[in-house]
């Protein structure tokens, strides 16, 4: 249970971030979601979290914007009183072969996925240090472990998140703060909608199906809870066996 905790979840308006917000709310955590632009989706997540009897707020913020993240984190702390758990789920893809990939395609994906994760850790960690504890959960990807053709930008950003996770885990461990990464395979969300039930992809997954956002949320709740207090710097794959 996460009763009495406050979780800040980026990308919480939909997909994996939304499933994590709902799971944490069901376990009694206050919820602050950060979203890029879709206000009605964010309000919908907030309303669904509130049904569990917890406080929930949504904050519009581009995670790649260092000073906007600073202001948002300060606002969440002012509104909610504390932040105990940070989940970095905000992410984008701009898939193209290298020959077609522009500088902007590369920079935007790295800025949102990797720098955005750093920005949130940078501004939440002083709060965790003062509170003498905190949990950081970064959503990486099996693309960052295996590499994926057509995703040099995305794979680089997700591999970068793994390095960032391990360095953060080492640096903040003496302060009682843990930092772990989740590496999902193919999960059914808006991000993967166009793939449908692609037979080539299913053939590469030993469990022969895509995952559900709720399955990733179960893992995030474990990493945020008391049962994971001695786990840090870990990268947990949740991919139906694809990257083993
Ligand atoms: P999604 O597209 O459904 O949701 C992405 C979320 O990120 C949205 O809430 C959006 O508002 C937010 N976001 C995007 N850019 C942002 C920005 N600049 N600032 C703030 N918020 C921003 O995607 P999803 O499938 O739920 O993916 C969530 C995370 O999981 C991503 O980091 C993604 O890379 C990762 N992931 C997804 C899969 C998959 O198969 N769906 C697999 C591996 C990893």
PDB file of N, CA and C and ligand atoms in Angstrom, residues 11-17 34-37 61-64 89-92 112 139-141 154 158 184-187 189-192, ligand 1:
ATOM      1  N   UNK A  11       3.688  12.040 -17.908  1.00  0.00           N
ATOM      2  CA  UNK A  11       2.972  11.248 -18.916  1.00  0.00           C
ATOM      3  C   UNK A  11       1.781  10.529 -18.307  1.00  0.00           C
ATOM      4  N   UNK A  12       1.229  11.125 -17.257  1.00  0.00           N
ATOM      5  CA  UNK A  12       0.147  10.458 -16.514  1.00  0.00           C
ATOM      6  C   UNK A  12      -1.231  10.612 -17.130  1.00  0.00           C
ATOM      7  N   UNK A  13      -1.310  11.331 -18.250  1.00  0.00           N
ATOM      8  CA  UNK A  13      -2.639  11.557 -18.834  1.00  0.00           C
ATOM      9  C   UNK A  13      -3.134  10.356 -19.624  1.00  0.00           C
ATOM     10  N   UNK A  14      -2.232   9.486 -20.045  1.00  0.00           N
ATOM     11  CA  UNK A  14      -2.680   8.322 -20.826  1.00  0.00           C
ATOM     12  C   UNK A  14      -1.659   7.189 -20.775  1.00  0.00           C
ATOM     13  N   UNK A  15      -2.050   6.073 -21.364  1.00  0.00           N
ATOM     14  CA  UNK A  15      -1.133   4.941 -21.524  1.00  0.00           C
ATOM     15  C   UNK A  15      -0.596   4.400 -20.206  1.00  0.00           C
ATOM     16  N   UNK A  16       0.693   4.097 -20.223  1.00  0.00           N
ATOM     17  CA  UNK A  16       1.348   3.469 -19.065  1.00  0.00           C
ATOM     18  C   UNK A  16       1.309   4.414 -17.855  1.00  0.00           C
ATOM     19  N   UNK A  17       1.571   5.707 -18.080  1.00  0.00           N
ATOM     20  CA  UNK A  17       1.560   6.672 -16.968  1.00  0.00           C
ATOM     21  C   UNK A  17       0.198   6.743 -16.301  1.00  0.00           C
ATOM     22  N   UNK A  34       1.796  14.902 -14.631  1.00  0.00           N
ATOM     23  CA  UNK A  34       2.321  15.922 -15.543  1.00  0.00           C
ATOM     24  C   UNK A  34       1.997  15.449 -16.954  1.00  0.00           C
ATOM     25  N   UNK A  35       1.465  16.371 -17.757  1.00  0.00           N
ATOM     26  CA  UNK A  35       1.083  15.995 -19.120  1.00  0.00           C
ATOM     27  C   UNK A  35       1.535  17.083 -20.084  1.00  0.00           C
ATOM     28  N   UNK A  36       1.592  16.704 -21.385  1.00  0.00           N
ATOM     29  CA  UNK A  36       2.128  17.629 -22.386  1.00  0.00           C
ATOM     30  C   UNK A  36       1.071  18.616 -22.872  1.00  0.00           C
ATOM     31  N   UNK A  37      -0.122  18.130 -23.246  1.00  0.00           N
ATOM     32  CA  UNK A  37      -1.056  19.067 -23.861  1.00  0.00           C
ATOM     33  C   UNK A  37      -2.525  18.697 -23.782  1.00  0.00           C
ATOM     34  N   UNK A  61       3.039  20.624 -18.356  1.00  0.00           N
ATOM     35  CA  UNK A  61       4.461  20.992 -18.326  1.00  0.00           C
ATOM     36  C   UNK A  61       5.213  20.167 -19.357  1.00  0.00           C
ATOM     37  N   UNK A  62       6.057  20.834 -20.124  1.00  0.00           N
ATOM     38  CA  UNK A  62       6.931  20.128 -21.068  1.00  0.00           C
ATOM     39  C   UNK A  62       8.165  19.661 -20.285  1.00  0.00           C
ATOM     40  N   UNK A  63       8.303  18.345 -20.123  1.00  0.00           N
ATOM     41  CA  UNK A  63       9.394  17.836 -19.277  1.00  0.00           C
ATOM     42  C   UNK A  63      10.779  18.169 -19.827  1.00  0.00           C
ATOM     43  N   UNK A  64      10.859  18.502 -21.127  1.00  0.00           N
ATOM     44  CA  UNK A  64      12.171  18.827 -21.686  1.00  0.00           C
ATOM     45  C   UNK A  64      12.614  20.256 -21.356  1.00  0.00           C
ATOM     46  N   UNK A  89       7.418   8.690 -16.929  1.00  0.00           N
ATOM     47  CA  UNK A  89       6.817   7.893 -18.005  1.00  0.00           C
ATOM     48  C   UNK A  89       6.607   8.706 -19.285  1.00  0.00           C
ATOM     49  N   UNK A  90       6.786  10.039 -19.223  1.00  0.00           N
ATOM     50  CA  UNK A  90       6.597  10.863 -20.429  1.00  0.00           C
ATOM     51  C   UNK A  90       7.585  10.417 -21.491  1.00  0.00           C
ATOM     52  N   UNK A  91       7.106  10.217 -22.697  1.00  0.00           N
ATOM     53  CA  UNK A  91       8.012   9.808 -23.759  1.00  0.00           C
ATOM     54  C   UNK A  91       7.370   9.974 -25.122  1.00  0.00           C
ATOM     55  N   UNK A  92       8.217  10.122 -26.130  1.00  0.00           N
ATOM     56  CA  UNK A  92       7.739  10.241 -27.513  1.00  0.00           C
ATOM     57  C   UNK A  92       8.592   9.376 -28.429  1.00  0.00           C
ATOM     58  N   UNK A 112      12.981  15.003 -24.784  1.00  0.00           N
ATOM     59  CA  UNK A 112      11.812  14.632 -23.975  1.00  0.00           C
ATOM     60  C   UNK A 112      12.142  13.410 -23.114  1.00  0.00           C
ATOM     61  N   UNK A 139      10.849   4.999 -16.833  1.00  0.00           N
ATOM     62  CA  UNK A 139      10.385   4.054 -17.853  1.00  0.00           C
ATOM     63  C   UNK A 139      11.352   4.106 -19.035  1.00  0.00           C
ATOM     64  N   UNK A 140      12.150   3.057 -19.141  1.00  0.00           N
ATOM     65  CA  UNK A 140      13.070   2.893 -20.274  1.00  0.00           C
ATOM     66  C   UNK A 140      12.334   2.088 -21.338  1.00  0.00           C
ATOM     67  N   UNK A 141      13.006   1.152 -21.981  1.00  0.00           N
ATOM     68  CA  UNK A 141      12.373   0.315 -23.008  1.00  0.00           C
ATOM     69  C   UNK A 141      13.335  -0.801 -23.395  1.00  0.00           C
ATOM     70  N   UNK A 154      15.256   6.962 -30.382  1.00  0.00           N
ATOM     71  CA  UNK A 154      14.517   6.412 -29.232  1.00  0.00           C
ATOM     72  C   UNK A 154      15.387   5.425 -28.447  1.00  0.00           C
ATOM     73  N   UNK A 158      16.554   5.731 -24.563  1.00  0.00           N
ATOM     74  CA  UNK A 158      16.159   4.737 -23.555  1.00  0.00           C
ATOM     75  C   UNK A 158      17.376   4.037 -22.953  1.00  0.00           C
ATOM     76  N   UNK A 184       9.826  -1.828 -20.621  1.00  0.00           N
ATOM     77  CA  UNK A 184       8.719  -2.568 -21.246  1.00  0.00           C
ATOM     78  C   UNK A 184       9.067  -2.991 -22.664  1.00  0.00           C
ATOM     79  N   UNK A 185       8.427  -4.079 -23.083  1.00  0.00           N
ATOM     80  CA  UNK A 185       8.466  -4.471 -24.486  1.00  0.00           C
ATOM     81  C   UNK A 185       7.301  -3.791 -25.185  1.00  0.00           C
ATOM     82  N   UNK A 186       6.515  -4.554 -25.946  1.00  0.00           N
ATOM     83  CA  UNK A 186       5.369  -3.955 -26.636  1.00  0.00           C
ATOM     84  C   UNK A 186       4.152  -3.956 -25.715  1.00  0.00           C
ATOM     85  N   UNK A 187       3.692  -2.746 -25.371  1.00  0.00           N
ATOM     86  CA  UNK A 187       2.551  -2.578 -24.472  1.00  0.00           C
ATOM     87  C   UNK A 187       1.445  -1.876 -25.257  1.00  0.00           C
ATOM     88  N   UNK A 189      -0.848   0.666 -26.052  1.00  0.00           N
ATOM     89  CA  UNK A 189      -1.210   2.049 -25.713  1.00  0.00           C
ATOM     90  C   UNK A 189      -1.349   2.811 -27.035  1.00  0.00           C
ATOM     91  N   UNK A 190      -1.663   4.114 -26.931  1.00  0.00           N
ATOM     92  CA  UNK A 190      -1.744   4.949 -28.142  1.00  0.00           C
ATOM     93  C   UNK A 190      -0.427   4.919 -28.924  1.00  0.00           C
ATOM     94  N   UNK A 191       0.705   4.805 -28.161  1.00  0.00           N
ATOM     95  CA  UNK A 191       2.027   4.840 -28.801  1.00  0.00           C
ATOM     96  C   UNK A 191       2.212   3.674 -29.777  1.00  0.00           C
ATOM     97  N   UNK A 192       1.595   2.531 -29.455  1.00  0.00           N
ATOM     98  CA  UNK A 192       1.789   1.333 -30.271  1.00  0.00           C
ATOM     99  C   UNK A 192       0.540   0.975 -31.079  1.00  0.00           C
TER     100      UNK A 192
HETATM  101  P1  LIG B   1       1.643   7.450 -24.711  1.00  0.00           P
HETATM  102  O1  LIG B   1       1.988   8.110 -25.993  1.00  0.00           O
HETATM  103  O2  LIG B   1       0.330   6.763 -24.579  1.00  0.00           O
HETATM  104  O3  LIG B   1       1.790   8.484 -23.506  1.00  0.00           O
HETATM  105  C1  LIG B   1       2.875   9.354 -23.445  1.00  0.00           C
HETATM  106  C2  LIG B   1       2.637  10.366 -22.368  1.00  0.00           C
HETATM  107  O4  LIG B   1       3.771  11.238 -22.343  1.00  0.00           O
HETATM  108  C3  LIG B   1       1.412  11.240 -22.580  1.00  0.00           C
HETATM  109  O5  LIG B   1       0.743  11.368 -21.333  1.00  0.00           O
HETATM  110  C4  LIG B   1       1.988  12.603 -22.974  1.00  0.00           C
HETATM  111  O6  LIG B   1       1.216  13.699 -22.502  1.00  0.00           O
HETATM  112  C5  LIG B   1       3.326  12.570 -22.263  1.00  0.00           C
HETATM  113  N1  LIG B   1       4.318  13.436 -22.891  1.00  0.00           N
HETATM  114  C6  LIG B   1       4.823  13.357 -24.151  1.00  0.00           C
HETATM  115  N2  LIG B   1       5.693  14.359 -24.357  1.00  0.00           N
HETATM  116  C7  LIG B   1       5.748  15.079 -23.203  1.00  0.00           C
HETATM  117  C8  LIG B   1       6.451  16.248 -22.808  1.00  0.00           C
HETATM  118  N3  LIG B   1       7.317  16.892 -23.629  1.00  0.00           N
HETATM  119  N4  LIG B   1       6.237  16.730 -21.543  1.00  0.00           N
HETATM  120  C9  LIG B   1       5.381  16.110 -20.711  1.00  0.00           C
HETATM  121  N5  LIG B   1       4.687  15.000 -21.043  1.00  0.00           N
HETATM  122  C10 LIG B   1       4.877  14.495 -22.272  1.00  0.00           C
HETATM  123  O7  LIG B   1       2.837   6.441 -24.441  1.00  0.00           O
HETATM  124  P2  LIG B   1       2.957   5.117 -23.525  1.00  0.00           P
HETATM  125  O8  LIG B   1       2.888   3.950 -24.421  1.00  0.00           O
HETATM  126  O9  LIG B   1       2.083   5.230 -22.336  1.00  0.00           O
HETATM  127  O10 LIG B   1       4.471   5.265 -23.068  1.00  0.00           O
HETATM  128  C11 LIG B   1       4.840   5.689 -21.771  1.00  0.00           C
HETATM  129  C12 LIG B   1       6.330   5.480 -21.591  1.00  0.00           C
HETATM  130  O11 LIG B   1       6.624   4.095 -21.758  1.00  0.00           O
HETATM  131  C13 LIG B   1       7.169   6.223 -22.629  1.00  0.00           C
HETATM  132  O12 LIG B   1       8.336   6.696 -22.014  1.00  0.00           O
HETATM  133  C14 LIG B   1       7.485   5.145 -23.649  1.00  0.00           C
HETATM  134  O13 LIG B   1       8.667   5.426 -24.340  1.00  0.00           O
HETATM  135  C15 LIG B   1       7.623   3.954 -22.735  1.00  0.00           C
HETATM  136  N6  LIG B   1       7.454   2.668 -23.424  1.00  0.00           N
HETATM  137  C16 LIG B   1       6.300   2.357 -24.033  1.00  0.00           C
HETATM  138  C17 LIG B   1       6.172   1.123 -24.659  1.00  0.00           C
HETATM  139  C18 LIG B   1       4.915   0.694 -25.366  1.00  0.00           C
HETATM  140  O14 LIG B   1       4.942  -0.372 -26.012  1.00  0.00           O
HETATM  141  N7  LIG B   1       3.823   1.430 -25.256  1.00  0.00           N
HETATM  142  C19 LIG B   1       7.253   0.237 -24.677  1.00  0.00           C
HETATM  143  C20 LIG B   1       8.429   0.602 -24.030  1.00  0.00           C
HETATM  144  C21 LIG B   1       8.519   1.812 -23.393  1.00  0.00           C
END
